[in-house]
CSV table of C-alpha atoms and ligand atoms in Angstrom, one decimal:
chain,number,residue,atom,x,y,z
K,1,MET,CA,-0.1,0.0,0.1
K,2,LYS,CA,1.3,3.5,-1.1
K,3,LEU,CA,1.0,5.8,2.0
K,4,THR,CA,-0.2,9.2,1.1
K,5,PRO,CA,0.8,12.2,3.6
K,6,TYR,CA,-2.8,12.3,4.6
K,7,PHE,CA,-2.7,8.6,5.6
K,8,LEU,CA,0.5,9.4,7.6
K,9,LEU,CA,-1.2,12.3,9.2
K,10,GLY,CA,-4.2,10.4,10.1
K,11,LEU,CA,-2.1,7.7,11.8
K,12,SER,CA,0.1,10.2,13.7
K,13,TRP,CA,-2.8,11.9,15.4
K,14,LEU,CA,-4.5,8.7,16.2
K,15,ALA,CA,-1.4,7.5,17.7
K,16,VAL,CA,-0.8,10.7,19.7
K,17,ALA,CA,-4.4,11.0,20.8
K,18,SER,CA,-4.8,7.4,22.0
K,19,CYS,CA,-1.8,7.3,24.3
K,20,GLY,CA,-1.8,10.7,25.7
K,21,ASN,CA,-3.3,12.1,28.9
K,22,ASP,CA,-4.2,15.5,27.8
K,23,TRP,CA,-6.9,17.0,25.7
K,24,LEU,CA,-6.0,14.8,22.6
K,25,ASP,CA,-2.4,15.8,23.3
K,26,LEU,CA,-1.9,17.3,19.9
K,27,GLU,CA,1.4,18.6,19.0
K,28,PRO,CA,1.8,22.0,17.4
K,29,SER,CA,3.1,20.2,14.2
K,30,THR,CA,-0.1,18.2,13.9
K,31,ALA,CA,-2.2,21.3,14.1
K,32,VAL,CA,0.0,22.9,11.3
K,33,GLU,CA,-0.3,19.9,9.1
K,34,THR,CA,-3.9,19.7,9.2
K,35,GLU,CA,-4.1,23.1,7.4
K,36,LYS,CA,-3.7,21.0,4.4
K,37,SER,CA,-7.2,19.8,3.4
K,38,ILE,CA,-8.2,16.4,2.1
K,39,LYS,CA,-8.3,16.5,-1.7
K,40,GLN,CA,-9.7,13.1,-2.8
K,41,LEU,CA,-12.1,10.6,-1.8
K,42,SER,CA,-9.4,8.0,-1.5
K,43,ASP,CA,-7.8,10.1,1.2
K,44,ILE,CA,-11.1,10.1,3.2
K,45,GLU,CA,-11.1,6.3,2.9
K,46,PHE,CA,-7.6,6.1,4.3
K,47,SER,CA,-8.6,8.3,7.1
K,48,LEU,CA,-11.7,6.3,7.8
K,49,ASN,CA,-9.6,3.1,7.8
K,50,GLY,CA,-7.4,4.9,10.5
K,51,ILE,CA,-10.7,5.5,12.5
K,52,TYR,CA,-11.9,2.0,12.2
K,53,SER,CA,-8.4,1.0,13.2
K,54,THR,CA,-8.9,2.9,16.6
K,55,MET,CA,-12.2,1.4,17.0
K,56,GLN,CA,-10.5,-2.0,16.8
K,57,ASP,CA,-8.2,-1.2,19.9
K,58,PRO,CA,-8.6,-3.8,22.7
K,59,TYR,CA,-9.2,-0.6,25.0
K,60,ALA,CA,-12.0,0.4,22.6
K,61,TYR,CA,-14.4,-1.9,20.8
K,62,SER,CA,-12.4,-5.0,20.7
K,63,GLY,CA,-12.5,-5.0,24.5
K,64,ARG,CA,-12.9,-2.5,27.3
K,65,LEU,CA,-15.6,-0.4,25.7
K,66,VAL,CA,-17.8,-3.5,25.4
K,67,TYR,CA,-17.2,-5.4,28.4
K,68,TYR,CA,-17.5,-2.4,30.8
K,69,ALA,CA,-21.3,-2.4,30.6
K,70,ASP,CA,-21.4,-6.2,31.2
K,71,VAL,CA,-19.1,-6.5,34.5
K,72,THR,CA,-20.8,-3.6,36.1
K,73,GLY,CA,-24.1,-5.3,35.6
K,74,ASP,CA,-25.7,-8.2,37.3
K,75,ASP,CA,-25.5,-10.9,34.5
K,76,MET,CA,-21.7,-11.1,34.2
K,77,GLN,CA,-18.9,-10.6,36.5
K,78,ALA,CA,-15.1,-10.7,36.7
K,79,VAL,CA,-14.0,-14.2,37.7
K,80,SER,CA,-12.4,-12.6,40.6
K,81,SER,CA,-12.0,-8.9,41.6
K,82,THR,CA,-8.2,-9.2,40.7
K,83,LYS,CA,-8.8,-9.9,37.1
K,84,ARG,CA,-8.7,-7.3,34.4
K,85,THR,CA,-12.2,-6.7,34.3
K,86,GLY,CA,-12.2,-6.7,38.1
K,87,GLY,CA,-11.8,-2.9,38.6
K,88,TYR,CA,-15.1,-2.1,36.8
K,89,TYR,CA,-16.8,-5.0,38.4
K,90,ASP,CA,-15.9,-3.8,41.8
K,91,PHE,CA,-16.2,-0.1,41.0
K,92,ARG,CA,-12.6,0.5,41.9
K,93,PHE,CA,-12.0,3.8,40.3
K,94,SER,CA,-11.8,7.4,41.8
K,95,ARG,CA,-11.2,10.8,40.3
K,96,ASP,CA,-7.4,9.9,40.6
K,97,THR,CA,-7.6,6.4,39.1
K,98,GLY,CA,-10.4,6.6,36.6
K,99,PRO,CA,-9.4,5.1,33.1
K,100,SER,CA,-8.4,7.6,30.5
K,101,THR,CA,-8.9,5.4,27.5
K,102,HIS,CA,-12.7,5.5,27.1
K,103,TRP,CA,-12.3,9.3,26.9
K,104,ASN,CA,-9.3,9.5,24.8
K,105,LEU,CA,-10.2,6.8,22.3
K,106,LEU,CA,-13.7,8.0,21.6
K,107,TYR,CA,-12.5,11.6,21.3
K,108,ALA,CA,-9.7,10.3,18.8
K,109,MET,CA,-12.6,8.8,16.7
K,110,ILE,CA,-14.5,12.0,16.8
K,111,GLN,CA,-11.4,14.0,15.8
K,112,GLY,CA,-10.9,11.8,12.8
K,113,CYS,CA,-14.5,12.1,11.9
K,114,ASN,CA,-14.4,15.9,12.2
K,115,LEU,CA,-11.2,15.9,10.0
K,116,ILE,CA,-13.2,14.3,7.3
K,117,LEU,CA,-16.4,16.2,7.5
K,118,LYS,CA,-14.5,19.4,7.5
K,119,ASP,CA,-13.2,18.8,4.0
K,120,ILE,CA,-15.5,16.1,2.4
K,121,ASP,CA,-18.1,18.5,0.7
K,122,ALA,CA,-15.3,20.6,-0.8
K,123,ILE,CA,-13.8,17.7,-2.8
K,124,ASN,CA,-14.4,17.8,-6.5
K,125,ILE,CA,-16.0,14.6,-7.6
K,126,SER,CA,-17.5,13.3,-10.9
K,127,ASP,CA,-21.2,12.3,-10.8
K,128,ASP,CA,-20.6,8.7,-10.6
K,129,GLU,CA,-18.7,9.4,-7.4
K,130,ALA,CA,-21.6,11.0,-5.5
K,131,ALA,CA,-22.8,7.8,-3.9
K,132,TYR,CA,-19.4,6.8,-2.8
K,133,ARG,CA,-18.9,10.2,-1.3
K,134,ASP,CA,-22.2,10.1,0.5
K,135,ASP,CA,-21.4,6.6,1.8
K,136,LEU,CA,-18.0,7.8,3.2
K,137,LYS,CA,-19.6,10.8,4.7
K,138,GLY,CA,-22.5,8.8,6.1
K,139,GLU,CA,-19.7,6.6,7.8
K,140,ALA,CA,-18.1,9.6,9.4
K,141,LEU,CA,-21.4,10.8,10.7
K,142,ALA,CA,-22.3,7.5,12.0
K,143,ILE,CA,-19.1,6.8,13.8
K,144,ARG,CA,-19.2,10.2,15.4
K,145,GLY,CA,-22.6,9.6,16.4
K,146,LEU,CA,-21.7,6.4,18.0
K,147,ALA,CA,-18.6,7.7,19.8
K,148,LEU,CA,-20.6,10.7,21.3
K,149,PHE,CA,-23.5,8.2,22.3
K,150,ASP,CA,-20.8,6.1,24.1
K,151,LEU,CA,-19.1,9.1,25.8
K,152,THR,CA,-22.6,10.3,26.9
K,153,ARG,CA,-23.7,6.9,28.4
K,154,ILE,CA,-20.3,6.4,30.0
K,155,PHE,CA,-19.7,9.9,31.6
K,156,GLY,CA,-23.3,11.1,31.7
K,157,TYR,CA,-26.3,10.1,33.9
K,158,PRO,CA,-29.3,8.4,31.9
K,159,TYR,CA,-31.5,10.8,29.9
K,160,LEU,CA,-34.6,9.7,31.7
K,161,LYS,CA,-33.3,10.3,35.2
K,162,ASP,CA,-33.8,14.1,34.7
K,163,GLN,CA,-34.6,14.6,31.2
K,164,GLY,CA,-31.1,15.2,30.1
K,165,ALA,CA,-30.5,18.1,32.5
K,166,SER,CA,-27.2,16.9,33.9
K,167,LEU,CA,-23.9,17.1,32.3
K,168,GLY,CA,-23.0,14.8,29.4
K,169,VAL,CA,-19.6,15.4,27.6
K,170,PRO,CA,-18.3,18.3,25.3
K,171,ILE,CA,-19.9,18.0,21.8
K,172,VAL,CA,-16.8,18.5,19.5
K,173,THR,CA,-17.8,19.0,15.8
K,174,GLU,CA,-14.8,21.1,14.8
K,175,PHE,CA,-11.3,19.8,14.3
K,176,SER,CA,-9.6,20.4,17.7
K,177,THR,CA,-6.4,22.2,18.2
K,178,ILE,CA,-4.0,22.3,21.2
K,179,GLU,CA,-5.7,25.3,22.3
K,180,SER,CA,-8.9,23.6,22.5
K,181,ARG,CA,-10.4,23.4,26.0
K,182,PRO,CA,-14.1,22.2,25.4
K,183,SER,CA,-16.7,22.3,28.3
K,184,ARG,CA,-19.3,19.8,28.9
K,185,HIS,CA,-22.7,20.0,27.3
K,186,THR,CA,-25.9,18.5,28.9
K,187,VAL,CA,-26.9,15.0,28.3
K,188,ALA,CA,-29.9,16.3,26.4
K,189,GLN,CA,-27.6,18.5,24.1
K,190,CYS,CA,-25.4,15.4,23.5
K,191,TYR,CA,-28.6,13.4,22.5
K,192,GLU,CA,-29.6,16.1,20.1
K,193,ALA,CA,-26.2,15.9,18.4
K,194,ILE,CA,-26.1,12.2,18.5
K,195,ILE,CA,-29.6,12.0,16.9
K,196,ALA,CA,-28.5,14.7,14.3
K,197,ASP,CA,-25.5,12.8,13.2
K,198,LEU,CA,-27.2,9.4,13.1
K,199,GLU,CA,-30.1,10.8,11.2
K,200,GLN,CA,-28.1,12.4,8.6
K,201,SER,CA,-25.9,9.3,8.3
K,202,THR,CA,-29.0,7.0,7.5
K,203,THR,CA,-29.8,9.3,4.6
K,204,LEU,CA,-26.3,9.0,3.2
K,205,LEU,CA,-25.0,5.6,4.0
K,206,SER,CA,-25.1,2.6,1.6
K,207,SER,CA,-27.9,0.1,2.2
K,208,LYS,CA,-25.5,-2.8,1.2
K,209,PHE,CA,-23.2,-5.1,3.1
K,210,LYS,CA,-19.9,-3.7,3.6
K,211,LYS,CA,-17.3,-5.9,5.4
K,212,GLY,CA,-16.4,-4.3,8.7
K,213,LYS,CA,-17.9,-1.1,7.8
K,214,ILE,CA,-21.0,0.6,9.1
K,215,ASN,CA,-24.0,0.8,6.7
K,216,ARG,CA,-27.5,2.3,6.7
K,217,TRP,CA,-29.1,-0.6,8.8
K,218,ALA,CA,-26.4,-0.8,11.3
K,219,ALA,CA,-26.8,3.1,11.9
K,220,MET,CA,-30.6,3.0,11.9
K,221,THR,CA,-30.5,0.1,14.6
K,222,LEU,CA,-28.1,2.2,16.6
K,223,LEU,CA,-30.5,5.2,16.1
K,224,SER,CA,-33.5,3.1,17.5
K,225,ARG,CA,-31.3,2.3,20.6
K,226,VAL,CA,-30.6,5.9,21.0
K,227,TYR,CA,-34.3,6.8,21.0
K,228,LEU,CA,-35.0,4.1,23.6
K,229,TYR,CA,-32.5,5.6,25.8
K,230,LYS,CA,-34.0,8.9,25.3
K,231,GLY,CA,-37.6,7.5,25.8
K,232,ASP,CA,-38.9,8.6,22.3
K,233,ASP,CA,-40.5,5.1,21.9
K,234,THR,CA,-42.4,6.1,18.7
K,235,LYS,CA,-39.2,7.1,16.8
K,236,ALA,CA,-37.3,4.0,18.4
K,237,LEU,CA,-40.0,1.6,17.0
K,238,GLN,CA,-40.0,3.5,13.5
K,239,CYS,CA,-36.3,3.2,13.3
K,240,ALA,CA,-36.1,-0.4,14.3
K,241,GLU,CA,-38.9,-1.4,11.9
K,242,GLU,CA,-37.1,0.4,9.0
K,243,ALA,CA,-33.9,-1.2,10.0
K,244,ILE,CA,-35.5,-4.7,10.0
K,245,GLN,CA,-37.3,-4.2,6.6
K,246,GLY,CA,-34.1,-2.7,4.8
K,247,ALA,CA,-31.7,-5.4,6.4
K,248,LYS,CA,-34.0,-8.2,5.0
K,249,LYS,CA,-33.8,-6.6,1.6
K,250,ALA,CA,-30.0,-6.5,1.8
K,251,LYS,CA,-30.2,-10.4,2.7
K,252,TYR,CA,-29.6,-10.1,6.3
K,253,ALA,CA,-31.4,-12.6,8.5
K,254,LEU,CA,-31.5,-13.7,11.9
K,255,TRP,CA,-29.6,-16.9,12.5
K,256,SER,CA,-31.5,-20.0,12.9
K,257,ASN,CA,-31.7,-22.2,16.0
K,258,GLU,CA,-29.4,-24.7,14.4
K,259,GLU,CA,-26.8,-21.9,13.3
K,260,TYR,CA,-26.9,-20.0,16.6
K,261,PRO,CA,-24.3,-21.7,18.6
K,262,THR,CA,-21.5,-21.4,15.9
K,263,ALA,CA,-22.5,-18.6,13.7
K,264,TRP,CA,-20.7,-16.1,15.7
K,265,GLY,CA,-17.4,-17.6,14.2
K,266,ASN,CA,-18.9,-17.2,10.6
K,267,ASP,CA,-17.0,-15.0,8.1
K,268,SER,CA,-19.8,-12.8,6.8
K,269,SER,CA,-19.9,-11.9,3.1
K,270,SER,CA,-22.4,-10.1,1.0
K,271,SER,CA,-23.9,-13.1,-0.4
K,272,LYS,CA,-24.3,-14.4,3.3
K,273,PRO,CA,-24.1,-11.4,5.6
K,274,GLY,CA,-25.9,-13.2,8.5
K,275,GLU,CA,-27.3,-11.1,11.2
K,276,VAL,CA,-24.4,-9.0,12.4
K,277,LEU,CA,-25.1,-5.5,11.0
K,278,PHE,CA,-21.8,-4.0,12.1
K,279,GLU,CA,-18.8,-5.8,13.6
K,280,ILE,CA,-15.1,-5.0,14.4
K,281,VAL,CA,-13.2,-7.2,12.0
K,282,ASN,CA,-10.2,-8.7,13.7
K,283,LEU,CA,-7.6,-10.8,11.7
K,284,THR,CA,-4.5,-12.8,12.9
K,285,THR,CA,-2.3,-10.3,10.8
K,286,ASP,CA,-4.3,-7.5,12.5
K,287,SER,CA,-5.2,-8.6,16.0
K,288,PRO,CA,-6.2,-6.7,19.1
K,289,GLY,CA,-4.0,-9.2,21.1
K,290,LYS,CA,-4.7,-10.7,24.5
K,291,GLU,CA,-6.8,-7.8,26.0
K,292,SER,CA,-9.5,-8.6,23.3
K,293,MET,CA,-13.0,-10.0,24.2
K,294,GLY,CA,-12.1,-13.3,22.6
K,295,TYR,CA,-9.2,-13.9,25.0
K,296,LEU,CA,-10.9,-12.5,28.0
K,297,ASN,CA,-14.0,-14.7,27.5
K,298,SER,CA,-12.2,-17.9,27.2
K,299,TYR,CA,-10.9,-20.3,29.6
K,300,ASN,CA,-8.2,-20.9,27.0
K,301,GLY,CA,-7.3,-17.2,27.5
K,302,TYR,CA,-7.3,-14.9,30.5
K,303,ASP,CA,-10.7,-16.5,31.6
K,304,ASP,CA,-11.3,-13.0,32.9
K,305,MET,CA,-15.2,-12.7,32.8
K,306,CYS,CA,-17.9,-15.2,33.3
K,307,ILE,CA,-21.6,-15.3,33.9
K,308,THR,CA,-23.2,-15.0,37.2
K,309,VAL,CA,-25.0,-17.7,39.0
K,310,SER,CA,-28.2,-15.8,38.9
K,311,PHE,CA,-28.0,-15.3,35.1
K,312,TYR,CA,-27.3,-19.1,34.7
K,313,HIS,CA,-30.3,-19.8,36.8
K,314,LEU,CA,-32.3,-17.2,34.5
K,315,LEU,CA,-31.3,-18.9,31.3
K,316,LYS,CA,-31.7,-22.5,32.4
K,317,GLU,CA,-35.3,-21.7,33.4
K,318,ASP,CA,-35.9,-23.1,29.9
K,319,PRO,CA,-33.4,-26.0,29.4
K,320,ALA,CA,-34.2,-26.1,25.8
K,321,ASP,CA,-33.0,-22.4,25.3
K,322,VAL,CA,-30.4,-22.5,22.4
K,323,ARG,CA,-28.4,-19.8,24.3
K,324,LEU,CA,-27.4,-22.4,26.9
K,325,LYS,CA,-25.3,-23.8,24.2
K,326,LEU,CA,-23.2,-20.8,24.0
K,327,LEU,CA,-22.0,-21.2,27.5
K,328,SER,CA,-18.6,-22.8,27.8
K,329,PHE,CA,-17.8,-24.3,31.1
K,330,ASP,CA,-14.4,-24.6,32.8
K,331,LYS,CA,-14.8,-27.8,34.6
K,332,THR,CA,-17.5,-27.1,37.1
K,333,TYR,CA,-16.2,-23.8,38.2
K,334,TYR,CA,-17.1,-21.0,35.7
K,335,ALA,CA,-19.2,-20.5,32.5
K,336,TYR,CA,-18.0,-18.3,29.9
K,337,VAL,CA,-20.1,-16.6,27.0
K,338,ASN,CA,-18.8,-18.1,23.7
K,339,LYS,CA,-19.9,-15.2,21.4
K,340,TYR,CA,-16.3,-14.1,20.6
K,341,GLN,CA,-15.5,-17.2,18.3
K,342,PRO,CA,-12.4,-16.8,16.1
K,343,GLN,CA,-13.1,-17.1,12.3
K,344,GLU,CA,-11.7,-20.1,10.6
K,345,GLY,CA,-8.0,-20.6,11.0
K,346,GLU,CA,-7.6,-17.8,13.5
K,347,ASN,CA,-6.7,-17.7,17.3
K,348,ILE,CA,-9.3,-16.7,20.0
K,349,THR,CA,-7.5,-13.2,20.3
K,350,ASP,CA,-8.7,-12.5,16.7
K,351,ALA,CA,-12.5,-13.1,17.0
K,352,ASN,CA,-14.6,-10.4,15.5
K,353,ILE,CA,-16.7,-8.2,17.8
K,354,PRO,CA,-20.4,-8.0,16.7
K,355,LEU,CA,-21.4,-4.5,17.8
K,356,ILE,CA,-24.9,-4.3,16.3
K,357,ARG,CA,-27.0,-7.3,15.6
K,358,LEU,CA,-30.4,-7.7,13.8
K,359,SER,CA,-31.5,-9.4,17.0
K,360,GLU,CA,-31.2,-6.0,18.8
K,361,ALA,CA,-33.4,-4.4,16.2
K,362,TYR,CA,-36.2,-6.8,17.0
K,363,LEU,CA,-35.6,-6.3,20.8
K,364,ASN,CA,-35.7,-2.5,20.2
K,365,ALA,CA,-38.9,-2.7,18.3
K,366,ALA,CA,-40.6,-5.0,20.9
K,367,GLU,CA,-39.4,-2.8,23.8
K,368,ALA,CA,-40.6,0.4,22.1
K,369,ALA,CA,-43.9,-1.2,21.1
K,370,VAL,CA,-44.8,-2.5,24.5
K,371,LYS,CA,-43.9,0.8,26.2
K,372,LEU,CA,-46.4,2.4,23.7
K,373,GLY,CA,-49.0,-0.1,24.8
K,374,ASP,CA,-49.1,-2.0,21.4
K,375,LYS,CA,-48.9,-5.6,22.6
K,376,ALA,CA,-49.6,-6.9,19.0
K,377,THR,CA,-46.6,-5.3,17.6
K,378,ALA,CA,-44.3,-6.1,20.7
K,379,ALA,CA,-45.3,-9.7,20.2
K,380,ALA,CA,-44.6,-9.8,16.5
K,381,TYR,CA,-41.1,-8.6,17.1
K,382,LEU,CA,-40.3,-10.4,20.0
K,383,THR,CA,-41.6,-13.8,18.7
K,384,PRO,CA,-38.7,-14.4,16.2
K,385,ILE,CA,-36.1,-14.1,19.1
K,386,VAL,CA,-38.1,-16.3,21.5
K,387,GLU,CA,-38.9,-19.1,18.9
K,388,ARG,CA,-35.2,-19.1,17.5
K,389,ALA,CA,-34.0,-19.7,21.2
K,390,ASN,CA,-36.6,-22.4,21.5
K,391,PRO,CA,-39.0,-23.4,18.6
K,392,ALA,CA,-41.5,-24.8,21.3
K,393,ARG,CA,-41.9,-21.4,22.9
K,394,THR,CA,-44.4,-18.9,22.0
K,395,VAL,CA,-45.1,-15.3,23.0
K,396,GLU,CA,-48.5,-14.8,24.6
K,397,GLU,CA,-49.7,-11.4,23.4
K,398,SER,CA,-52.5,-10.7,26.0
K,399,THR,CA,-50.1,-11.2,29.1
K,400,LEU,CA,-46.9,-9.6,27.4
K,401,THR,CA,-45.3,-7.1,29.7
K,402,LEU,CA,-42.2,-4.9,29.4
K,403,ASP,CA,-40.5,-7.0,32.0
K,404,ASP,CA,-40.9,-10.0,29.5
K,405,VAL,CA,-39.2,-8.0,26.7
K,406,LEU,CA,-36.4,-6.8,29.0
K,407,THR,CA,-35.7,-10.3,30.3
K,408,GLU,CA,-35.5,-11.5,26.7
K,409,ARG,CA,-33.0,-8.9,26.0
K,410,ARG,CA,-30.8,-9.7,28.8
K,411,LYS,CA,-30.9,-13.4,27.7
K,412,GLU,CA,-30.1,-12.3,24.0
K,413,LEU,CA,-27.5,-9.6,24.5
K,414,VAL,CA,-25.4,-11.0,27.4
K,415,GLY,CA,-21.7,-10.4,26.9
K,416,GLU,CA,-22.3,-7.7,24.2
K,417,GLY,CA,-21.9,-4.5,26.3
K,418,HIS,CA,-25.5,-3.7,27.1
K,419,ARG,CA,-26.6,-4.9,30.6
K,420,MET,CA,-25.7,-2.0,33.0
K,421,TYR,CA,-26.9,0.5,30.6
K,422,ASP,CA,-30.1,-1.3,29.9
K,423,VAL,CA,-31.0,-1.5,33.7
K,424,MET,CA,-30.1,2.1,34.3
K,425,ARG,CA,-31.8,3.8,31.3
K,426,ASN,CA,-35.1,2.2,32.4
K,427,GLY,CA,-34.6,3.2,36.0
K,428,GLY,CA,-34.1,-0.1,37.3
K,429,THR,CA,-31.9,-1.7,39.9
K,430,VAL,CA,-28.9,-3.9,39.4
K,431,LYS,CA,-29.4,-6.7,41.8
K,432,ARG,CA,-26.3,-8.9,42.4
K,433,VAL,CA,-27.3,-11.9,44.3
K,434,GLN,CA,-24.9,-14.4,46.0
K,435,LEU,CA,-26.1,-17.8,44.9
K,436,SER,CA,-24.4,-21.0,44.2
K,437,ASP,CA,-24.7,-23.8,41.7
K,438,LYS,CA,-22.7,-27.1,41.3
K,439,ALA,CA,-22.2,-26.5,37.6
K,440,ILE,CA,-20.3,-23.2,38.3
K,441,SER,CA,-19.3,-24.1,41.8
K,442,LYS,CA,-16.4,-21.3,41.9
K,443,THR,CA,-18.5,-18.5,40.7
K,444,LYS,CA,-18.9,-16.1,43.7
K,445,HIS,CA,-19.5,-12.5,44.0
K,446,ASP,CA,-16.4,-10.8,45.3
K,447,THR,CA,-17.6,-7.1,45.9
K,448,LYS,CA,-19.4,-4.9,48.3
K,449,TYR,CA,-21.4,-3.4,45.4
K,450,MET,CA,-24.4,-5.7,45.4
K,451,GLU,CA,-27.3,-3.4,44.5
K,452,TYR,CA,-27.6,0.1,43.0
K,453,ASP,CA,-29.8,2.3,40.7
K,454,TRP,CA,-29.1,5.5,39.0
K,455,ASN,CA,-28.6,7.3,42.1
K,456,PHE,CA,-25.3,5.7,42.7
K,457,TYR,CA,-22.8,8.2,41.6
K,458,GLN,CA,-20.5,5.4,40.3
K,459,ILE,CA,-22.6,4.3,37.5
K,460,VAL,CA,-20.8,7.0,35.4
K,461,LEU,CA,-17.1,7.2,35.2
K,462,PRO,CA,-15.0,10.0,36.5
K,463,ILE,CA,-13.8,12.5,34.0
K,464,PRO,CA,-10.1,11.3,33.6
K,465,LYS,CA,-7.6,13.1,35.7
K,466,GLY,CA,-5.5,14.3,32.8
K,467,GLU,CA,-8.4,16.0,31.2
K,468,MET,CA,-9.3,17.6,34.6
K,469,ASN,CA,-5.8,18.9,34.9
K,470,ALA,CA,-5.2,20.2,31.5
K,471,ASN,CA,-8.7,21.7,30.9
K,472,PRO,CA,-9.9,24.5,33.4
K,473,ASN,CA,-13.4,24.3,31.6
K,474,MET,CA,-13.8,20.9,32.6
K,475,VAL,CA,-16.1,19.9,35.4
K,476,GLN,CA,-16.0,16.6,37.2
K,477,ASN,CA,-19.1,14.4,37.9
K,478,PRO,CA,-20.6,14.7,41.4
K,479,GLY,CA,-19.4,12.6,44.1
K,480,TYR,CA,-15.9,12.1,42.7
E,1,CA,CA1,-11.5,-12.5,12.9
């Protein structure tokens, strides 16, 4: 591959931004270099590849950004509090020890997107390049929306706690310089910006399968999730329905009961896209290494995080539930979620990371519909998930409750980075219970944080110390 100066530029700021502890830690030379604008669509694609590469980091979407919300919930836990995931599981973070990577990596992604969005409309293109240009612009908008959404739910309290009145994070839409000292916007303002980016992205993105790249149906499903978090159930349902219909036309389909236990290791393609709408593609030649979900979730790896006894009991209420087949047992000690399966010929470190699945679109639609009081629609969208898990099961429309939908959601999405957020955004309580089971006899809770709701100050992370020290406009989260 021939490296253009722009590609090198993209890599240099990413490298700088991801290891620093200052506001993006921009060097003066970086700021000067960025005065040069991007001239061609191929430069944009190179820059986007740099952003996807940042997303692939094990401290971003190949690991930490995903497992954070699982091990802070009640369905998964660190195998012990001394494990890598133990710090989050046991809420061992303070204003001085809070992790900086969530913040730095997500803002590095946003910075990359801003660089693209600053220049893309000024690029001279021929008529037949318009769809390609729109797709690239849609990717930058969708990734910026995703990154801001993650920042907002990591550092800001749930929207529905106070209708977004509390502090979220800075909304950064311009290319940052070393002089930038952004201040925090409210959660409501963050949601407005997230929704604006994602809405626009869905009008620009390609509707086709693109290996490892975000497309229209992934962005639309994410948007339905964002609307659920904001309590706009009408829009959530509308987006989820549109995503399901569009994804079907693009040949996506829910995995079948038979496929389910091993489909996670499939190498998707445009002829057989399966049900993963957006995934991080990891390869042996381009691997996130041992801090990855694949390695953390396996007893052949760091055996770092496992399911809780209470979740095991929940799942085995139906002994025929296919999702039980995804549990991999380490003797009779622990059970791991085997969703991070390597693709053919790869090591467990190289497993792809499914970030947005078609199953979620069905669950989003069902949740939105039941909240709107439309049980028939809710049942219609919940049924394919329930019947896939066990073809003998049915959804009883007349007695269907929100709790049923949320229970199905936790069974379906365990280990995919949803649980703590899902409880908190609905104003629920995480209840960790000390139980025992012979099948996973060494699985025990090892923390004093056994029950909490959105009034617990540590359900959001502290603003990183480096950011607080470098930026006089920054305000710390309450309690830290
Ligand atoms: Ca892979």
